[in-house]
Coordinates of C-alpha atoms in Angstrom, one line a residue:
M1 CA 17.5 16.0 -16.7
L2 CA 14.0 14.5 -16.9
N3 CA 12.2 13.1 -19.9
P4 CA 8.6 12.5 -18.6
I5 CA 7.2 11.8 -22.0
E6 CA 9.6 9.0 -22.9
G7 CA 9.2 8.0 -19.3
E8 CA 10.5 8.4 -15.8
I9 CA 10.2 6.2 -12.7
F10 CA 10.0 7.9 -9.3
H11 CA 10.1 6.3 -5.8
V12 CA 8.1 8.4 -3.4
D13 CA 7.6 8.1 0.4
K14 CA 3.8 8.5 0.5
P15 CA 2.7 10.6 3.4
L16 CA 0.0 9.6 6.0
H17 CA -3.6 10.5 4.9
W18 CA -2.7 11.0 1.3
T19 CA -4.3 8.6 -1.2
S20 CA -2.2 7.0 -3.9
F21 CA -4.1 9.2 -6.4
D22 CA -3.1 12.3 -4.4
V23 CA 0.6 11.5 -5.1
V24 CA -0.1 10.8 -8.8
K25 CA -2.1 14.1 -9.1
R26 CA 0.7 16.1 -7.6
I27 CA 3.3 14.8 -10.0
R28 CA 1.0 14.9 -13.0
G29 CA 0.1 18.5 -12.3
I30 CA 3.7 19.7 -12.2
L31 CA 4.7 17.7 -15.3
T32 CA 1.8 18.6 -17.5
R33 CA 2.3 22.3 -16.7
R34 CA 6.1 22.1 -17.4
T35 CA 5.8 20.0 -20.6
G36 CA 2.6 21.7 -21.9
R37 CA 1.1 18.2 -22.5
K38 CA -2.4 18.0 -21.0
K39 CA -2.6 14.2 -21.6
L40 CA 0.7 13.1 -20.1
K41 CA 0.4 9.6 -18.7
V42 CA 1.2 9.2 -15.0
G43 CA 0.3 6.1 -12.9
H44 CA 1.4 4.2 -9.9
A45 CA 2.6 0.6 -9.4
G46 CA 0.7 -0.5 -6.3
T47 CA -1.9 1.2 -4.2
L48 CA -1.3 2.3 -0.6
D49 CA -4.2 3.0 1.7
P50 CA -4.5 6.6 3.0
L51 CA -3.6 5.3 6.5
A52 CA -0.4 3.7 5.2
T53 CA 2.9 5.3 4.4
G54 CA 6.0 4.3 2.5
V55 CA 7.3 3.3 -0.9
M56 CA 5.2 4.3 -3.8
T57 CA 6.4 3.8 -7.4
I58 CA 5.2 6.5 -9.8
V59 CA 5.7 6.0 -13.6
T60 CA 5.3 8.5 -16.4
G61 CA 5.0 8.5 -20.2
R62 CA 5.9 5.5 -22.2
K63 CA 7.2 3.7 -19.2
T64 CA 3.7 3.3 -17.8
K65 CA 3.8 0.1 -19.9
L66 CA 6.0 -1.3 -17.2
I67 CA 3.4 -0.8 -14.4
E68 CA 2.2 -4.4 -14.4
Q69 CA 5.8 -5.7 -14.2
L70 CA 6.6 -3.3 -11.4
Q71 CA 3.5 -4.2 -9.5
A72 CA 4.6 -7.9 -9.5
Q73 CA 7.7 -7.2 -7.4
T74 CA 8.0 -8.5 -3.9
K75 CA 7.0 -6.0 -1.2
E76 CA 8.0 -5.5 2.4
Y77 CA 5.9 -3.9 5.1
V78 CA 6.2 -3.1 8.8
A79 CA 2.8 -3.3 10.4
T80 CA 1.6 -2.5 13.9
I81 CA -1.3 -4.7 15.0
R82 CA -3.5 -4.3 18.0
L83 CA -4.9 -7.5 19.4
G84 CA -8.3 -7.8 21.2
A85 CA -10.4 -5.6 19.0
T86 CA -11.7 -5.6 15.4
T87 CA -13.0 -2.9 13.0
P88 CA -15.0 -3.3 9.8
S89 CA -12.1 -2.0 7.7
F90 CA -9.5 -4.0 9.7
D91 CA -7.7 -0.7 10.4
L92 CA -8.4 2.7 11.9
E93 CA -10.6 4.0 9.1
T94 CA -13.6 2.7 11.0
E95 CA -14.5 2.4 14.7
I96 CA -14.1 -0.7 16.8
D97 CA -17.1 -3.0 16.4
A98 CA -16.1 -5.8 18.7
T99 CA -13.7 -6.6 21.5
Y100 CA -12.1 -9.9 22.5
P101 CA -9.9 -11.3 25.3
W102 CA -6.2 -11.1 24.6
E103 CA -4.7 -11.7 28.0
H104 CA -4.2 -15.4 27.1
I105 CA -1.7 -14.4 24.3
S106 CA 2.0 -14.7 24.9
R107 CA 5.0 -13.9 22.7
D108 CA 5.5 -17.6 22.0
A109 CA 1.9 -17.9 20.9
V110 CA 2.3 -14.9 18.6
N111 CA 5.4 -16.4 16.9
K112 CA 3.6 -19.8 16.5
A113 CA 0.6 -18.1 14.9
L114 CA 2.8 -16.0 12.6
S115 CA 4.6 -19.1 11.3
R116 CA 1.2 -20.5 10.0
F117 CA 1.1 -17.7 7.4
V118 CA 4.4 -18.3 5.8
G119 CA 4.2 -19.7 2.3
E120 CA 1.3 -19.9 -0.1
I121 CA -1.9 -18.9 1.6
S122 CA -5.5 -18.2 0.8
Q123 CA -6.7 -14.7 1.9
V124 CA -10.1 -13.0 1.7
P125 CA -9.4 -9.3 0.8
P126 CA -11.1 -6.6 3.0
A127 CA -14.5 -5.3 2.0
F128 CA -12.9 -1.8 2.4
S129 CA -10.6 -2.4 -0.6
A130 CA -10.1 -1.5 -4.2
C131 CA -11.2 -5.0 -5.3
K132 CA -13.9 -4.9 -8.0
I133 CA -17.3 -6.7 -7.6
D134 CA -19.5 -6.6 -10.7
G135 CA -17.4 -3.6 -11.9
K136 CA -17.7 -1.6 -8.7
R137 CA -15.0 -0.9 -6.1
A138 CA -15.7 -2.9 -3.0
Y139 CA -14.9 0.0 -0.6
K140 CA -17.5 2.2 -2.3
M141 CA -20.2 -0.4 -1.5
A142 CA -18.8 -1.1 2.0
R143 CA -18.9 2.6 2.9
K144 CA -22.6 2.7 1.9
G145 CA -23.3 -0.1 4.4
K146 CA -23.9 -2.7 1.6
D147 CA -22.9 -6.4 2.1
V148 CA -19.7 -7.2 0.2
E149 CA -18.7 -10.7 -0.6
I150 CA -15.2 -11.1 -2.0
K151 CA -13.7 -14.4 -3.1
P152 CA -10.4 -15.6 -1.5
K153 CA -7.2 -15.1 -3.4
T154 CA -4.0 -17.1 -3.4
L155 CA -0.8 -15.3 -2.5
V156 CA 2.6 -15.9 -1.1
I157 CA 4.2 -14.6 2.1
D158 CA 7.9 -15.2 2.1
Q159 CA 8.7 -14.0 5.6
I160 CA 7.0 -12.8 8.8
E161 CA 9.2 -11.5 11.6
L162 CA 8.0 -10.4 15.0
L163 CA 9.8 -7.1 15.7
E164 CA 8.1 -6.0 18.9
C165 CA 5.7 -7.6 21.3
N166 CA 4.1 -5.1 23.8
L167 CA 0.8 -6.9 24.2
P168 CA -1.9 -6.1 23.1
D169 CA 0.2 -4.5 20.4
I170 CA 2.7 -6.3 18.1
V171 CA 4.9 -5.0 15.3
V172 CA 5.7 -7.4 12.4
R173 CA 7.8 -7.3 9.3
V174 CA 6.1 -8.9 6.3
V175 CA 7.7 -9.8 3.0
C176 CA 5.0 -10.8 0.5
S177 CA 3.8 -11.1 -3.0
K178 CA 1.6 -8.7 -5.0
G179 CA -2.0 -8.6 -3.9
T180 CA -1.4 -9.2 -0.2
Y181 CA -3.6 -7.1 2.1
I182 CA -1.8 -6.5 5.4
R183 CA -5.1 -5.4 7.0
A184 CA -6.6 -8.8 6.1
L185 CA -3.5 -10.5 7.5
A186 CA -4.0 -8.6 10.8
R187 CA -7.5 -9.9 10.9
D188 CA -6.4 -13.5 10.3
I189 CA -3.6 -13.3 12.9
G190 CA -6.2 -12.2 15.4
E191 CA -8.4 -15.2 14.6
A192 CA -5.4 -17.5 14.8
L193 CA -4.8 -16.3 18.3
A194 CA -8.4 -16.9 19.3
S195 CA -8.9 -13.1 19.6
G196 CA -9.5 -10.2 17.2
A197 CA -7.1 -7.8 15.7
H198 CA -6.8 -4.7 13.5
L199 CA -4.1 -2.6 12.0
T200 CA -3.0 0.6 13.7
A201 CA -0.1 1.6 11.5
L202 CA 1.4 0.4 8.2
R203 CA 4.6 1.3 6.4
R204 CA 5.7 -0.1 3.1
T205 CA 9.5 -0.3 3.4
R206 CA 10.5 -1.9 0.1
V207 CA 9.3 -2.7 -3.4
G208 CA 11.6 -5.0 -5.3
N209 CA 15.1 -3.5 -4.7
N210 CA 13.8 -0.1 -3.9
H211 CA 14.1 0.7 -0.2
I212 CA 12.3 3.4 1.7
S213 CA 15.7 5.0 2.5
A214 CA 16.1 5.9 -1.2
C215 CA 12.7 7.4 -1.6
E216 CA 12.0 11.1 -2.0
S217 CA 9.5 12.9 0.1
V218 CA 6.6 14.6 -1.7
D219 CA 8.2 18.0 -0.9
D220 CA 11.5 16.9 -2.2
I221 CA 10.2 15.5 -5.5
T222 CA 8.0 18.6 -5.9
K223 CA 11.0 20.8 -5.7
R224 CA 13.0 18.6 -8.1
L225 CA 10.2 18.5 -10.7
E226 CA 9.8 22.3 -10.5
T227 CA 13.5 23.0 -11.0
E228 CA 15.2 20.2 -12.9
Q229 CA 15.7 20.6 -16.7
I230 CA 13.0 18.7 -18.7
I231 CA 13.3 17.3 -22.2
I232 CA 10.2 17.8 -24.3
P233 CA 10.3 15.8 -27.5
E234 CA 8.6 17.2 -30.6
E235 CA 5.1 15.8 -31.1
Q236 CA 4.9 13.2 -33.8

């Protein structure tokens, strides 16, 4: 039994190519229709890029007050990074703009470079990001070809583990704080290896204690929201 107005928290496995807003829109659409409330609050606790998949926390009703608290939870990602080339967006959203040697890189060199990013670090977010500059989203300016200057942010990376090393591709597991851009981390890892790098795949596998294995697919949550009994409190 669901009570979307008092508040529900859903953990969804965001599909590839969907925006975070696409997931919110799907859930809001079903719940507003089923509750008859056109102004039902629905939000998410942490954006995922369209080219990323994985854990997305959706919050409804009065529990949207918890979004800031939920966003502050530790996150875990599995990222595939290609060394030897860069893109303006630091991922596959944009085309390769430069290539670099990568043949000098070894597994030991990768592990040594990764160790430099554990702990408190300073990171410059990507221009293709939701960061605001003078009230405008950076990605909107970047996509118009405008120069975007974003100040570095301090964040914490608890763990980085090398899962696979099939050069020039590496797969890493990252446990980090709120505000970490894995695309920017890929860029910085490339620079640390005297090369370039960009992200080719990203999956958020955990937010707080919520693991990807416990998340619902968009299809599954759609079916549940359409069929499960819903409590609709009287309007006050």
